[in-house]
XYZ file of N, CA and C in Angstrom:
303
model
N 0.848 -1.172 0.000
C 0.000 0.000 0.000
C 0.895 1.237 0.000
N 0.594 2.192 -0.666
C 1.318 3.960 -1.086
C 0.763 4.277 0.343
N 1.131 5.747 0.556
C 0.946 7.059 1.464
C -0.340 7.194 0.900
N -1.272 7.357 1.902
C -2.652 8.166 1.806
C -3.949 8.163 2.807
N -4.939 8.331 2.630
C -5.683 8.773 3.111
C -6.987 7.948 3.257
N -7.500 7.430 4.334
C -8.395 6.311 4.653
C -10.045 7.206 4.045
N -10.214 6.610 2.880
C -11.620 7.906 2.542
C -13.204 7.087 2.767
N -12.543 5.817 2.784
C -14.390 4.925 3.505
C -13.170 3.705 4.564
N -13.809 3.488 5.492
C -13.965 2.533 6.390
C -15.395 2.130 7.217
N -15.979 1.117 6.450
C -17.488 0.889 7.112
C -18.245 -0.317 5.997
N -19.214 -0.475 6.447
C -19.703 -2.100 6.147
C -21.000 -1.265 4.688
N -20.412 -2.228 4.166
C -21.161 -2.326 2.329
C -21.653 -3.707 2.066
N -22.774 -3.763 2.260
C -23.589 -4.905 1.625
C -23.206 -5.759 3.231
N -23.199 -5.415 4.322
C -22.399 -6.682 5.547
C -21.375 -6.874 5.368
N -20.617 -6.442 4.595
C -19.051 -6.947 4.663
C -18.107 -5.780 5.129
N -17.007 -5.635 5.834
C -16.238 -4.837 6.094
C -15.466 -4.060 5.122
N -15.214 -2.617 4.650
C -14.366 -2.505 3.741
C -13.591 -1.388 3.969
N -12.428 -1.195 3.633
C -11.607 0.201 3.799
C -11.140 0.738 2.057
N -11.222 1.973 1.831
C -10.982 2.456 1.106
C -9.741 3.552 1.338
N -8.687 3.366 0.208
C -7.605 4.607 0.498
C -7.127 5.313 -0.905
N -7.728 6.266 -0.436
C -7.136 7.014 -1.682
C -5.394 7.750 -1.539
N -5.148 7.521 -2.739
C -3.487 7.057 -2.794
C -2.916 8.480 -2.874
N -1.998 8.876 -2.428
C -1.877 10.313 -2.097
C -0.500 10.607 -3.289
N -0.673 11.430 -4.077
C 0.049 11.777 -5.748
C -0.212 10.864 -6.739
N -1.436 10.236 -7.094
C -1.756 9.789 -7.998
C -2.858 10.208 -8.887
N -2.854 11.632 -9.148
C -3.505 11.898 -10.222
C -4.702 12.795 -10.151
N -5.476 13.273 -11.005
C -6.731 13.684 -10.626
C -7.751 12.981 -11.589
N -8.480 12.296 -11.384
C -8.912 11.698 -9.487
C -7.671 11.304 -9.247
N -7.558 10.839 -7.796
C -6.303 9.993 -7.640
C -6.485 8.429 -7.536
N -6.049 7.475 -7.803
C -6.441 6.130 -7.139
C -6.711 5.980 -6.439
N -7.240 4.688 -6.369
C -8.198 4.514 -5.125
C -7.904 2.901 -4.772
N -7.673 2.423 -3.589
C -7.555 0.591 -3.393
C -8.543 0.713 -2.296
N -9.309 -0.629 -2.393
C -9.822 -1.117 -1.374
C -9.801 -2.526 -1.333
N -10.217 -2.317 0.609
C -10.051 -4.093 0.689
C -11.094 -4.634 1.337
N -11.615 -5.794 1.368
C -12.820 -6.393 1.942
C -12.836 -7.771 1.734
N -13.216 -8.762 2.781
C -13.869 -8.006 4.494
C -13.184 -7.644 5.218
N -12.765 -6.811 5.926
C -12.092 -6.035 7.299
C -12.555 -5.645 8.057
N -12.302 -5.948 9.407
C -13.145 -5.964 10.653
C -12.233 -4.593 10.538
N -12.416 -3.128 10.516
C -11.469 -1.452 10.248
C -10.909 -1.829 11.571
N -9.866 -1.003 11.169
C -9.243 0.031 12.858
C -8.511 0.955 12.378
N -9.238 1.347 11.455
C -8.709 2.922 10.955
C -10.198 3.514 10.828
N -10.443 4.858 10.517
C -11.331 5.684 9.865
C -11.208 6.957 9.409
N -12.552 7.027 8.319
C -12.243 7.673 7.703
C -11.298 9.328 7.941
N -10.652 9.328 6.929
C -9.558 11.045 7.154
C -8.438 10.481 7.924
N -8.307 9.316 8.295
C -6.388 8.487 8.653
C -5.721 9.025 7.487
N -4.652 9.372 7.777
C -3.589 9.135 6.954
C -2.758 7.669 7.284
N -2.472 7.294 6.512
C -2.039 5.700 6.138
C -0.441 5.460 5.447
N 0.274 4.664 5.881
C 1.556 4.872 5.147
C 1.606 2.667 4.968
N 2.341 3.005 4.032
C 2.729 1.109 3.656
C 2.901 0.488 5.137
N 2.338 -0.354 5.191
C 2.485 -1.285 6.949
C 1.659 -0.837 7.838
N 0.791 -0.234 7.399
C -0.450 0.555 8.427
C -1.239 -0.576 8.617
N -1.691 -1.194 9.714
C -2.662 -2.233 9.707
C -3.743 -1.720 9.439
N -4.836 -1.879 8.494
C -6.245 -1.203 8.180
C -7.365 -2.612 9.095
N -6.643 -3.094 9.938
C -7.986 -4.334 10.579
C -7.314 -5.185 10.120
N -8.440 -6.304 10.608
C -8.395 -8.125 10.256
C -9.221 -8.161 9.653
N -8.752 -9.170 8.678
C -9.782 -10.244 7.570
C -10.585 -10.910 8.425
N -12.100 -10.194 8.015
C -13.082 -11.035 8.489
C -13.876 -12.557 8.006
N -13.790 -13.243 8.491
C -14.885 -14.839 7.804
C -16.031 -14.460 7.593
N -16.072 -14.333 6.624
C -17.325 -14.011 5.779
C -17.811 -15.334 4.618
N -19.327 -15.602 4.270
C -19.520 -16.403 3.190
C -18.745 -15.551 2.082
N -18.328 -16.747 1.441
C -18.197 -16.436 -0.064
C -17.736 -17.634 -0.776
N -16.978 -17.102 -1.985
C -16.633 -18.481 -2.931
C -15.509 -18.751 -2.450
N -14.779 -18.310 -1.399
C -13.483 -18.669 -0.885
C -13.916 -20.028 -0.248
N -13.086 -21.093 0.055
C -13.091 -22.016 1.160
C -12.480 -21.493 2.964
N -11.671 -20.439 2.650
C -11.110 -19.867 4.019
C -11.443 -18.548 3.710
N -11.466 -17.566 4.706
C -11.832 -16.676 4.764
C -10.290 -15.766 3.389
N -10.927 -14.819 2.409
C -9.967 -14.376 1.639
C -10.057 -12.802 1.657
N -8.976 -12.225 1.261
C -9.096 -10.891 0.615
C -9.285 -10.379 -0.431
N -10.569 -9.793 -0.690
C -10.778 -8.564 -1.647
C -10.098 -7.641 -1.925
N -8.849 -7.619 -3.067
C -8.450 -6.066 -3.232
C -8.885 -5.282 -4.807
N -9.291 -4.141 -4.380
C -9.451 -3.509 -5.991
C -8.624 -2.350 -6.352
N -8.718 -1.686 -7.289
C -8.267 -0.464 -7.778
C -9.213 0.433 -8.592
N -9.230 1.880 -8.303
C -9.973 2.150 -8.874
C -9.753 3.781 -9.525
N -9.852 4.636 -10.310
C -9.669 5.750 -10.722
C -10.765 6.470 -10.884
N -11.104 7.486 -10.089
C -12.684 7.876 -10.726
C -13.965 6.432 -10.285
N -14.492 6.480 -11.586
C -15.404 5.488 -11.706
C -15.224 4.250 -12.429
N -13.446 4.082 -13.118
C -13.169 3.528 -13.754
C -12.387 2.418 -12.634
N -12.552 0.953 -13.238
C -12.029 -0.127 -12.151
C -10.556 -0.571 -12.893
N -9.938 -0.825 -12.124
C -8.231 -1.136 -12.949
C -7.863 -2.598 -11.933
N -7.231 -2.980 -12.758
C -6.211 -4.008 -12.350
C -5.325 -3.918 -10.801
N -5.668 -3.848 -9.953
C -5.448 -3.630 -8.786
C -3.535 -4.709 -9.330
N -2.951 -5.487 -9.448
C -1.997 -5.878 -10.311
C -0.991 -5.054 -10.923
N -1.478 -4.273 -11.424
C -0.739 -2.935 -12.141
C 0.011 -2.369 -11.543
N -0.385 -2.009 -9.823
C 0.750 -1.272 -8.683
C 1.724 -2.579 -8.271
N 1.589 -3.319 -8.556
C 3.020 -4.138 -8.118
C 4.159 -3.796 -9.227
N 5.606 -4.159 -8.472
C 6.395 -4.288 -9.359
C 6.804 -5.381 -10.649
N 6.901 -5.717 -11.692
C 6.802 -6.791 -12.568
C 7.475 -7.941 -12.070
N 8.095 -7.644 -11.209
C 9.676 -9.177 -10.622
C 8.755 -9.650 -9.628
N 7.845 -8.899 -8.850
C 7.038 -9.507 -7.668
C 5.885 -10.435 -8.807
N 5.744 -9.991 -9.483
C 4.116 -10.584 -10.694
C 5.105 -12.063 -11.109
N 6.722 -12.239 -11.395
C 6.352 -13.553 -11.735
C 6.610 -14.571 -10.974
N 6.213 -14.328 -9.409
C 6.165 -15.127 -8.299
C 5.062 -16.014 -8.523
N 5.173 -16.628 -7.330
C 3.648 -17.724 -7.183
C 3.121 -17.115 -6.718
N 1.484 -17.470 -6.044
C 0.477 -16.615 -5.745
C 0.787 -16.108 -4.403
N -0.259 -14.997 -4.831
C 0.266 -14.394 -3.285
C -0.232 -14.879 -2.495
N 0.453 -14.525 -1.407
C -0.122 -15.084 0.234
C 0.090 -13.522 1.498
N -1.509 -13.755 2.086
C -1.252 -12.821 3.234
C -1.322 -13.501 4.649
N 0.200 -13.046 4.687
C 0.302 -14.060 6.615
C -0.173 -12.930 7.490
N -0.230 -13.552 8.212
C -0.672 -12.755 9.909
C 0.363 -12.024 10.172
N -0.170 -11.182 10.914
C 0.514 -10.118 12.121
C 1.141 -11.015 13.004
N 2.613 -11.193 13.417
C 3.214 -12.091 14.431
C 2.832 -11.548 16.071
């Protein structure tokens, strides 16, 4: 995650979600979010890479274990949340998110 600014933290459809808009990316600027997240941020945080935004909540879905939702977004336009990685991290195996030790 970039430097920016927590602009939704709160439940959409029952599920937990945080939104951050990415701070020097443009006008609009980007936008990532993640869901489900039980927050522990809100909205107007400023946020830097390693900011815990909450825990992944167990929620139904098509996952078998509880998973993460991430998107990207510009405006109203949806992007490849993929695109902000670096290309050497993309030809790894899949990702994995471990726990907080």
């Amino acid at each position: 995650m970039a430097p920016g600014r927590v602009a939704f933290a709160g439940r959409v459809a029952g599920r937990g979600v945080v939104s951050i808009e990415l701070t020097g990316t443009g006008d609009p600027p980007l936008r990532t979010t993640y869901e489900p997240v039980r927050t522990s941020v809100k909205k107007g945080d400023a946020v830097t890479a390693g900011t815990p935004l909450g825990t992944l909540e167990a929620t139904p879905s098509h996952c078998p274990t509880a998973c993460l939702h991430w998107g990207l977004r510009r405006g109203d336009s949806y992007l490849d949340p993929l695109s902000l990685l670096p290309p050497w991290l993309l030809r790894r195996g899949p990702s994995r998110l471990l726990p907080l030790a």
